[in-house]
PDB file of C-alpha atoms in Angstrom:
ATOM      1  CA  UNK A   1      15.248  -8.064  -3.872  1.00  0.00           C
ATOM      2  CA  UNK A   2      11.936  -6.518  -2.505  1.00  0.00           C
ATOM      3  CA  UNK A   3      12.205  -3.890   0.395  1.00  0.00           C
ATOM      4  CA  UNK A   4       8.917  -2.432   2.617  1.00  0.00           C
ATOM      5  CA  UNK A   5       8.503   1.071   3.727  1.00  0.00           C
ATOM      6  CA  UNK A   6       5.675   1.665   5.499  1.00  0.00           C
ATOM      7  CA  UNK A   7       4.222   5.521   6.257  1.00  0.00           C
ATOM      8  CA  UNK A   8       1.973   6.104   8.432  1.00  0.00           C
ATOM      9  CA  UNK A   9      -0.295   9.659  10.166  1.00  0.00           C
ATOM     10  CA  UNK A  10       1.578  11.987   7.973  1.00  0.00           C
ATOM     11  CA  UNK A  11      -1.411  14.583   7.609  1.00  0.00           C
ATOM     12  CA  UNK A  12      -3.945  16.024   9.254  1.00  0.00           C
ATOM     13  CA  UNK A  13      -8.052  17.143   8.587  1.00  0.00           C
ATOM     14  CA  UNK A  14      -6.498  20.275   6.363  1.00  0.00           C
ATOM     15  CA  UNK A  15      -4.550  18.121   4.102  1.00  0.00           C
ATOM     16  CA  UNK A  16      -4.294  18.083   0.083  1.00  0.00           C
ATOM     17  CA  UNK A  17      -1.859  15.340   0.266  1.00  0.00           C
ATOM     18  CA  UNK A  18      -2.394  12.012   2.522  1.00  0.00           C
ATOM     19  CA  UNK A  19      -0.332   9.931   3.397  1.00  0.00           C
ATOM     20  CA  UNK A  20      -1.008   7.603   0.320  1.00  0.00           C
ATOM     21  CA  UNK A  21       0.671  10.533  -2.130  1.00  0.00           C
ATOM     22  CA  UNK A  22       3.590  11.075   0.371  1.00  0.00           C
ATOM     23  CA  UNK A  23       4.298   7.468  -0.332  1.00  0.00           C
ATOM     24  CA  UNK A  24       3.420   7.593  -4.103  1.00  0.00           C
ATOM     25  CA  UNK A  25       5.753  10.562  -4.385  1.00  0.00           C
ATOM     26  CA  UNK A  26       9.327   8.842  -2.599  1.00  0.00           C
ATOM     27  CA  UNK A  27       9.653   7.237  -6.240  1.00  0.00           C
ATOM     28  CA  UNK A  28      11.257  10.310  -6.590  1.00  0.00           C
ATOM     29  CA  UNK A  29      14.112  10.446  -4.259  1.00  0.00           C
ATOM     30  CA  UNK A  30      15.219   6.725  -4.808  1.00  0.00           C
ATOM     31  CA  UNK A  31      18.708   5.804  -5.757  1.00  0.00           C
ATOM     32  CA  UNK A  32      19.694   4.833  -9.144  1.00  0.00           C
ATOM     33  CA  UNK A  33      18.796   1.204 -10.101  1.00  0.00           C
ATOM     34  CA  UNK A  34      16.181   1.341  -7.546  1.00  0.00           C
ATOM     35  CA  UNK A  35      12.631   1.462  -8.751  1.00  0.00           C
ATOM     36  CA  UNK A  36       9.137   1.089  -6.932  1.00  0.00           C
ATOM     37  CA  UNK A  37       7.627  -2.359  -7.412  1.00  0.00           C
ATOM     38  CA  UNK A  38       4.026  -1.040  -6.409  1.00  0.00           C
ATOM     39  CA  UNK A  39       2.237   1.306  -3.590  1.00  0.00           C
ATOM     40  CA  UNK A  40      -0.571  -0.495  -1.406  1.00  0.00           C
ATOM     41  CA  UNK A  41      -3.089   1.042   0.707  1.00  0.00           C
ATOM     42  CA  UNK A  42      -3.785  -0.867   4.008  1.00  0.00           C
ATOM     43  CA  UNK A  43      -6.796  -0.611   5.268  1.00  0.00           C
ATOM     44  CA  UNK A  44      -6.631  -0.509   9.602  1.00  0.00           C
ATOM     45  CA  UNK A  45      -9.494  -0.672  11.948  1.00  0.00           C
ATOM     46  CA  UNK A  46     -12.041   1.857  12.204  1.00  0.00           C
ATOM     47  CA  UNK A  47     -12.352   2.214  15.509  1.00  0.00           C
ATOM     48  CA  UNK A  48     -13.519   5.639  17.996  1.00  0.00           C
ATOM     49  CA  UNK A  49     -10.654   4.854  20.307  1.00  0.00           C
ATOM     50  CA  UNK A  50      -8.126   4.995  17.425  1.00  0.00           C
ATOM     51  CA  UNK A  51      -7.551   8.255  16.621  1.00  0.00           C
ATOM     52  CA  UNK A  52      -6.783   8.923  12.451  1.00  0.00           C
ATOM     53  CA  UNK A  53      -7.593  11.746   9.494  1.00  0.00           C
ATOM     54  CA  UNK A  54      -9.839   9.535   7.403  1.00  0.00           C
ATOM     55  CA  UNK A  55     -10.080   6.116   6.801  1.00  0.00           C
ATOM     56  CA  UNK A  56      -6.899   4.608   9.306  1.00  0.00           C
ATOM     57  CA  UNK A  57      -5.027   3.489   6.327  1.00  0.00           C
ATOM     58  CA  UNK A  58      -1.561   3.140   6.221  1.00  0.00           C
ATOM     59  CA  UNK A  59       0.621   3.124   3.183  1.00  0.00           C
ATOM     60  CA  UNK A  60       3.572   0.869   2.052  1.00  0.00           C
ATOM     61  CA  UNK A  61       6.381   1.383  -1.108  1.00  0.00           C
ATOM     62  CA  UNK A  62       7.339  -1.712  -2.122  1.00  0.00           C
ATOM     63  CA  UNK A  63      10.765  -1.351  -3.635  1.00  0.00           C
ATOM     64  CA  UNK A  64      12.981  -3.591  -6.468  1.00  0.00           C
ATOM     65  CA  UNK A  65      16.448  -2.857  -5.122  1.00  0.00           C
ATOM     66  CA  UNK A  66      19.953  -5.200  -6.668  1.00  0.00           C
ATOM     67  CA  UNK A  67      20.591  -5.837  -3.180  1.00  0.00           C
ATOM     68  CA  UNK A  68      20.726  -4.935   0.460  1.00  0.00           C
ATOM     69  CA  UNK A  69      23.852  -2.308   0.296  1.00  0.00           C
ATOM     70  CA  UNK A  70      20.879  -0.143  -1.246  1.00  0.00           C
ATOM     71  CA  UNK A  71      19.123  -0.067   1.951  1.00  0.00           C
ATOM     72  CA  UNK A  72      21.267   2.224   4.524  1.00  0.00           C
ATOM     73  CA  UNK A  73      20.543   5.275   1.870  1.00  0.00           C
ATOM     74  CA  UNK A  74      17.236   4.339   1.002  1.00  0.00           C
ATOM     75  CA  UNK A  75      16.497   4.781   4.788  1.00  0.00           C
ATOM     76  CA  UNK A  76      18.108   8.218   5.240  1.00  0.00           C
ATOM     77  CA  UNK A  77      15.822   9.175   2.326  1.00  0.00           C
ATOM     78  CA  UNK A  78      12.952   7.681   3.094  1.00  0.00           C
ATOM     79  CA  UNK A  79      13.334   9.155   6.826  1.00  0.00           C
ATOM     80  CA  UNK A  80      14.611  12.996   4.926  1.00  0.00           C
ATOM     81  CA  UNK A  81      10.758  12.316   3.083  1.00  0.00           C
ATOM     82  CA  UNK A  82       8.519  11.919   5.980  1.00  0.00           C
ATOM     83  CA  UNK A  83      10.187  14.261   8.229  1.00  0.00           C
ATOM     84  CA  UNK A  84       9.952  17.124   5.646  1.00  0.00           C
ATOM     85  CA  UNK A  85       6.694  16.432   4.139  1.00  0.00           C
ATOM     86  CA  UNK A  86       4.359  15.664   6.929  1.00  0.00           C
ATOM     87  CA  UNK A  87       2.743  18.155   8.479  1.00  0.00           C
ATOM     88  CA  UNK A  88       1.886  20.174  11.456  1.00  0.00           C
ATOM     89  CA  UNK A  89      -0.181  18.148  13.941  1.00  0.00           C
ATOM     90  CA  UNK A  90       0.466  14.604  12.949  1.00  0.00           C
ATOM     91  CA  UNK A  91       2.041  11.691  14.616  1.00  0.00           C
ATOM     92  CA  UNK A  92       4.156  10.025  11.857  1.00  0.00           C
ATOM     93  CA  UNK A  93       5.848   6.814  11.424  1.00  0.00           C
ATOM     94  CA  UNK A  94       8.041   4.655   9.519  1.00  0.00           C
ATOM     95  CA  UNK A  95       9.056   1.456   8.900  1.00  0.00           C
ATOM     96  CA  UNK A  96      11.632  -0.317   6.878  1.00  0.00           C
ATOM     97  CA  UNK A  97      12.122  -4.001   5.916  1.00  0.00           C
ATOM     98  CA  UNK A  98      13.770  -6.098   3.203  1.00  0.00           C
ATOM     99  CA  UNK A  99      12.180  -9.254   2.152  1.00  0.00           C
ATOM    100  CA  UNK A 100      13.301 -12.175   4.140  1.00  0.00           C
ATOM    101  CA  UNK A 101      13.864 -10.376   7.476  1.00  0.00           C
ATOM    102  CA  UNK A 102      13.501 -12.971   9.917  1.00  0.00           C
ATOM    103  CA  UNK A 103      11.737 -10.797  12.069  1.00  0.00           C
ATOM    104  CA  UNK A 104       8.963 -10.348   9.093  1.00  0.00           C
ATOM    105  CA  UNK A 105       6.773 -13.092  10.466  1.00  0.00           C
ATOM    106  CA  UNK A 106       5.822 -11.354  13.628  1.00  0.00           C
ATOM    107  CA  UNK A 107       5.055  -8.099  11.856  1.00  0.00           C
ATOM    108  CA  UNK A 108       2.558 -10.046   9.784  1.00  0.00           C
ATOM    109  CA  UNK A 109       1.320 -11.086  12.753  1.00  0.00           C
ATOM    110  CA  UNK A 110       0.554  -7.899  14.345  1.00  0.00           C
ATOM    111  CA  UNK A 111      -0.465  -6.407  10.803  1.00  0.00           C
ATOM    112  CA  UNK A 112      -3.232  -8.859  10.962  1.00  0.00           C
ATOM    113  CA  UNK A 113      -3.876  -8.015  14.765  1.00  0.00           C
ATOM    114  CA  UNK A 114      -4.134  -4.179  13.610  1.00  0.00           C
ATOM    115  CA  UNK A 115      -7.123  -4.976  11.340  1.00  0.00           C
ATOM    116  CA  UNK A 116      -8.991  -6.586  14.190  1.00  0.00           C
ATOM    117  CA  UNK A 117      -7.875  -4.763  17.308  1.00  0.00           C
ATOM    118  CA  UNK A 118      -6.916  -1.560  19.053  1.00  0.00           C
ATOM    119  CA  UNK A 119      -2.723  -1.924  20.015  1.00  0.00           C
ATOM    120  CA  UNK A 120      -0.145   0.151  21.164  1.00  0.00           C
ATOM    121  CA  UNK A 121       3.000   2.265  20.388  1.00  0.00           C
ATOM    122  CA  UNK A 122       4.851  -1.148  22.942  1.00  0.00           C
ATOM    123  CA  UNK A 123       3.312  -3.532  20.810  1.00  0.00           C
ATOM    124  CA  UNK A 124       4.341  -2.137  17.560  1.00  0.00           C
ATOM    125  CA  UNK A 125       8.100  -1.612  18.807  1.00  0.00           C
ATOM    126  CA  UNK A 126       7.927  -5.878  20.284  1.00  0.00           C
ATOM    127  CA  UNK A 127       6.483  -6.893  16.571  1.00  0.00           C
ATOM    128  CA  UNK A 128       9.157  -5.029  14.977  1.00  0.00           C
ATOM    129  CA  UNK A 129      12.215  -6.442  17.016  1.00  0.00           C
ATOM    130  CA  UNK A 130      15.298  -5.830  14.659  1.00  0.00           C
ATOM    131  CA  UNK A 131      13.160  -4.447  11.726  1.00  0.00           C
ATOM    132  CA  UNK A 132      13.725  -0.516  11.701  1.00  0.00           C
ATOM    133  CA  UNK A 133      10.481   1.428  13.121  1.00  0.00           C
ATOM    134  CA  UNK A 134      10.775   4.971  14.073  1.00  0.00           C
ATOM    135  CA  UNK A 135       8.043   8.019  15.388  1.00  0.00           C
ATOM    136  CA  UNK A 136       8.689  11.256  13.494  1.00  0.00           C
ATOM    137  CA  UNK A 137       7.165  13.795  15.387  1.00  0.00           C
ATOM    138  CA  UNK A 138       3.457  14.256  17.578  1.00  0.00           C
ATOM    139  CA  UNK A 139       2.628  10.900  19.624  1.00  0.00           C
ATOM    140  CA  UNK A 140       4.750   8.552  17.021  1.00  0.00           C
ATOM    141  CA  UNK A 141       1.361   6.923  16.912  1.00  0.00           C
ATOM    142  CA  UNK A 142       2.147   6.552  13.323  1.00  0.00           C
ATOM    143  CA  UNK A 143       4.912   3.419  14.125  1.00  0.00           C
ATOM    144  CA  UNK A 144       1.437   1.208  14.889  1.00  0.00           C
ATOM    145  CA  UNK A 145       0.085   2.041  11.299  1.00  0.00           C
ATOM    146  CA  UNK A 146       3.689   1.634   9.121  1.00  0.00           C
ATOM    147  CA  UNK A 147       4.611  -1.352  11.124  1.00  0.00           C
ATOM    148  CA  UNK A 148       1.436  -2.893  10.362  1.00  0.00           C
ATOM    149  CA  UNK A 149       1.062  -1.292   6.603  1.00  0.00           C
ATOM    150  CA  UNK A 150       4.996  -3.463   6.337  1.00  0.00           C
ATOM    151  CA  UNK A 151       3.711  -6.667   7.725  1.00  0.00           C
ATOM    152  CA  UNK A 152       0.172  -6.686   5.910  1.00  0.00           C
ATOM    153  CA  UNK A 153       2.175  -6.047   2.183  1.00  0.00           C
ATOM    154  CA  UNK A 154       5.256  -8.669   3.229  1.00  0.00           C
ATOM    155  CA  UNK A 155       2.259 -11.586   3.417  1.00  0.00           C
ATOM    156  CA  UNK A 156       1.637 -10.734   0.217  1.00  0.00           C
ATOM    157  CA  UNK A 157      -2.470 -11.064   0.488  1.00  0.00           C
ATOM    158  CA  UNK A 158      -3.615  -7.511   1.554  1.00  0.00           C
ATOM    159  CA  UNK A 159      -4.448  -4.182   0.399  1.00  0.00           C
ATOM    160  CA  UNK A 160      -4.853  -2.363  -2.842  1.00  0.00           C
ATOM    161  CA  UNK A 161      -2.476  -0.858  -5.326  1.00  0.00           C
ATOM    162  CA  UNK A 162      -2.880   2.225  -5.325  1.00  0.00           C
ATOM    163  CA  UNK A 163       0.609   2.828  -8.009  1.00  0.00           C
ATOM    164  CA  UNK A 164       1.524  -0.016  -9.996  1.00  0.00           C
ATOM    165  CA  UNK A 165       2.950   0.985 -13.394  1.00  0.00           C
ATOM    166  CA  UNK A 166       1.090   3.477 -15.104  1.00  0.00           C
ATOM    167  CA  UNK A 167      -2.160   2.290 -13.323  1.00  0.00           C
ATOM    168  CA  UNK A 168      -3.647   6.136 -13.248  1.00  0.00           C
ATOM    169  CA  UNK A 169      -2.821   6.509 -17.135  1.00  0.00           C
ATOM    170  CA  UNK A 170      -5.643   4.117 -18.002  1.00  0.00           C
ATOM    171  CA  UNK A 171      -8.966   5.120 -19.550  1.00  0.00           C
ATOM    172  CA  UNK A 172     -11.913   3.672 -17.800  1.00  0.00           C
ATOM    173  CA  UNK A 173     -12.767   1.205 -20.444  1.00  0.00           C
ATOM    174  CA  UNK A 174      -9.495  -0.969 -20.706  1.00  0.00           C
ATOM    175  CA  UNK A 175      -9.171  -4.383 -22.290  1.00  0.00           C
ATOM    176  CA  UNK A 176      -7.974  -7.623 -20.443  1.00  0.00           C
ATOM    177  CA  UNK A 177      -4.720  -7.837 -22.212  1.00  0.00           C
ATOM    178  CA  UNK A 178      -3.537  -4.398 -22.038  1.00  0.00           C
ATOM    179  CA  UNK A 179      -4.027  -4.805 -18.273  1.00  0.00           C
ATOM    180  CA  UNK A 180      -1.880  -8.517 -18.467  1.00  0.00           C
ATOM    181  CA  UNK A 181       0.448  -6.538 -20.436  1.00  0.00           C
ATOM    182  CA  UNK A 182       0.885  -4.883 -17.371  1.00  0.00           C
ATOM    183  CA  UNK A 183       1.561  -7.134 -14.964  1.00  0.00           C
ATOM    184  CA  UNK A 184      -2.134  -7.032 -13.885  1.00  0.00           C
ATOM    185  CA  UNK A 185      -4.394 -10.310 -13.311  1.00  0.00           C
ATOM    186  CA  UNK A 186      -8.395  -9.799 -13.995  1.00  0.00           C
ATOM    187  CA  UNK A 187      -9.755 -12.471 -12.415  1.00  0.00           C
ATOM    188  CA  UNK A 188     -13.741 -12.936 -12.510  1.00  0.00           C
ATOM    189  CA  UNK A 189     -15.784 -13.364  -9.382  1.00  0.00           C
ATOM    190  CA  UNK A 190     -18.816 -14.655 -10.579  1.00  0.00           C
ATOM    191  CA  UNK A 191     -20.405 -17.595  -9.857  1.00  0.00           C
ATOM    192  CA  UNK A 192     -18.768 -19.860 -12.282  1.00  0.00           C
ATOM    193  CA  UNK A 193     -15.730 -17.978 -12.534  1.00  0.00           C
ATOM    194  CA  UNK A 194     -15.190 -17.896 -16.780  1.00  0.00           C
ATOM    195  CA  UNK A 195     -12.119 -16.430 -17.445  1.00  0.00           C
ATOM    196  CA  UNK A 196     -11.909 -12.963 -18.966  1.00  0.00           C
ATOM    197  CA  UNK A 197     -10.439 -13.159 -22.672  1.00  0.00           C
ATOM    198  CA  UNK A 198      -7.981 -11.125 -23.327  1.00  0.00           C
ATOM    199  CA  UNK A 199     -10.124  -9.327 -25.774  1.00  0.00           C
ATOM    200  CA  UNK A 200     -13.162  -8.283 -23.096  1.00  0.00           C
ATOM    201  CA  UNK A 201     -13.282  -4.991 -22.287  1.00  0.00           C
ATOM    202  CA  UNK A 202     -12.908  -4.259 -18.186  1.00  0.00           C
ATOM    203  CA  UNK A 203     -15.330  -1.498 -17.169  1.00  0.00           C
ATOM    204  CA  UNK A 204     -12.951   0.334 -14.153  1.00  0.00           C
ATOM    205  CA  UNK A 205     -15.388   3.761 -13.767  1.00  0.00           C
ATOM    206  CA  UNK A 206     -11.965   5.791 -13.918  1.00  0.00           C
ATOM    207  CA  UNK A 207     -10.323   3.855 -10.570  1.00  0.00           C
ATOM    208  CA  UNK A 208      -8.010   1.093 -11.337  1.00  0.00           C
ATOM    209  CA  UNK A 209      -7.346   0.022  -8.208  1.00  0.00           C
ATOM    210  CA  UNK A 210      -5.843  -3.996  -8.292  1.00  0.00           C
ATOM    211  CA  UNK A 211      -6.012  -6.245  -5.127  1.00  0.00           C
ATOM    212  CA  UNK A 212      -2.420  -7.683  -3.647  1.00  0.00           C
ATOM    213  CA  UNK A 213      -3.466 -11.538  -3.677  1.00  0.00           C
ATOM    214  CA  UNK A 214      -0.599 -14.131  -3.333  1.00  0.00           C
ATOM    215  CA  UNK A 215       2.042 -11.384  -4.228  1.00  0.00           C
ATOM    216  CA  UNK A 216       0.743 -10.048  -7.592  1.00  0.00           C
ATOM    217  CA  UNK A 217      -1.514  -7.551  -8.853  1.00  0.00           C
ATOM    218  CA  UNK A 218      -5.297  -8.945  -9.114  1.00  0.00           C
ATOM    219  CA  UNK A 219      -8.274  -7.233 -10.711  1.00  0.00           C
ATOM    220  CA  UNK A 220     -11.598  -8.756  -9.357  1.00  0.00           C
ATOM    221  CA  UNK A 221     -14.240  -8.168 -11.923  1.00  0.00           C
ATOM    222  CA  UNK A 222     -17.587  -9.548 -13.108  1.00  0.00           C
ATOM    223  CA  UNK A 223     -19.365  -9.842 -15.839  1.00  0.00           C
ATOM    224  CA  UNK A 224     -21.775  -7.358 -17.291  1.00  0.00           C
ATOM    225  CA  UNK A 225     -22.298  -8.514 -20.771  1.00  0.00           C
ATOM    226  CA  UNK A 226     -20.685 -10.737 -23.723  1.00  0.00           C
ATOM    227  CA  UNK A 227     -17.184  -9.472 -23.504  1.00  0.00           C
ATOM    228  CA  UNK A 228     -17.554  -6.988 -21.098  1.00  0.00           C
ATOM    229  CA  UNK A 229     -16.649  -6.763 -17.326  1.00  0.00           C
ATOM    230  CA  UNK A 230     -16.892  -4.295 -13.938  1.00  0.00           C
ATOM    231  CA  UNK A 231     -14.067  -3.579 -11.339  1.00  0.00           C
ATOM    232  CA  UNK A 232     -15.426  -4.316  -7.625  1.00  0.00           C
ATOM    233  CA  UNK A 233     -15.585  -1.141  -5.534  1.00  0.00           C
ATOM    234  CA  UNK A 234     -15.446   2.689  -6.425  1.00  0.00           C
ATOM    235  CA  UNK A 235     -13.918   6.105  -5.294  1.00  0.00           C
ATOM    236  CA  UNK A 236     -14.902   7.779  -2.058  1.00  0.00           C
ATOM    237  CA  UNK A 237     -15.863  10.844  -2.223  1.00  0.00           C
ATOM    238  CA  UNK A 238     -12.856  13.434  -1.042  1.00  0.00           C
ATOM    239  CA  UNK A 239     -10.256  10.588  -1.516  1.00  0.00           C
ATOM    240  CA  UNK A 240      -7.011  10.784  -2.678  1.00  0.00           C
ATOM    241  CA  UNK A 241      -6.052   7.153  -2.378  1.00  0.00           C
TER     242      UNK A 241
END
């Protein structure tokens, strides 16, 4: 089964490691038989009355655990990992939900309303209902962001990977069926959408970074030549997401 953890304001303005590594790293504190599925970046809304580091992004660990006795240590862990490793000045968060919570629709809901509009710490906590959110330290302003980073992954049609596999061991110049191989769909946005062969070369300018679309890891590309292909979008500068 699939389980959420969402982190959220773990840093602050001095920080070499956001909030995206903080989540990255937890792969290493999981139980045995317990491995991480992916790591998706959620982008929030940019917004002068919402205060954040960089780019009001939250991050969520999605999780392949046997079954739900895994989750009651998982949790102490996963709360352990934020409480140690974020630091002085934030406001961190964290939340925690397996797939199929029945409360899971409403926190898709207010994921969505967290892309769109400012909300509060009250709103967060009524989303949540019986889904475990918690404040860490500072405001807790960091529940709005992991509550939302949970319910924007569980729809399964938002964000970006930024861990799935080996994703970072790739050179920049990949071809389509190493990245299948991977569990990785490159799907072409041009115009009249001709499907990348599995021996076409993917240009990714050193940041493989696949789309969550309808649960799986997609690749948006187009084409550049005969056999060859670009990623959409790039690095920004001084980011370690």
């Amino acid at each position: 089964m699939k389980l959420y953890i969402g982190f959220d304001d773990t840093d602050n303005a001095e920080a070499t490691i956001g909030t995206g590594k903080l989540a990255r790293h937890f792969e290493e504190l999981l139980p045995e038989k317990c491995r991480v599925w992916g790591v998706v970046r959620q982008q929030l809304l940019v917004d002068p009355g919402i205060p954040y580091t960089s780019h009001n992004s939250s991050a969520c660990v999605i999780l392949d655990i046997p079954d739900s006795s895994f989750i009651e240590v998982i949790l102490e862990r996963a709360t352990g990992h934020i409480e140690k490793e974020s630091l002085p000045g934030s406001d961190p968060g964290l939340c925690l939900a397996p797939e199929g919570h029945p409360d899971l629709s409403g926190l898709i809901a207010f994921g969505q309303r967290c892309t769109e509009k400012i909300v509060t710490q009250r709103e967060a906590m009524e989303a949540a209902k019986k889904i475990h959110l918690s404040g860490h330290g500072g405001t807790n302003g960091g529940i709005i962001g992991a509550a939302a980073g949970v319910g924007l992954s569980a729809s399964g049609w938002s964000g970006r990977f930024i861990e799935f596999g080996n994703l970072r061991a790739h050179p920049e110049l990949v071809s389509v069926s190493t990245l299948t191989r991977c569990g990785i769909s490159v799907v072409s946005l041009d115009r009249d959408a001709i499907m990348p062969h599995p021996d076409d070369t993917v240009f990714t300018k050193g940041w493989l970074r696949p789309r969550f679309w309808g649960q799986r890891a997609v690749l948006p590309v187009v084409q550049t030549g005969k056999g060859q292909w670009e990623s959409l979008g790039g690095k920004r500068k001084n980011n370690n997401k």
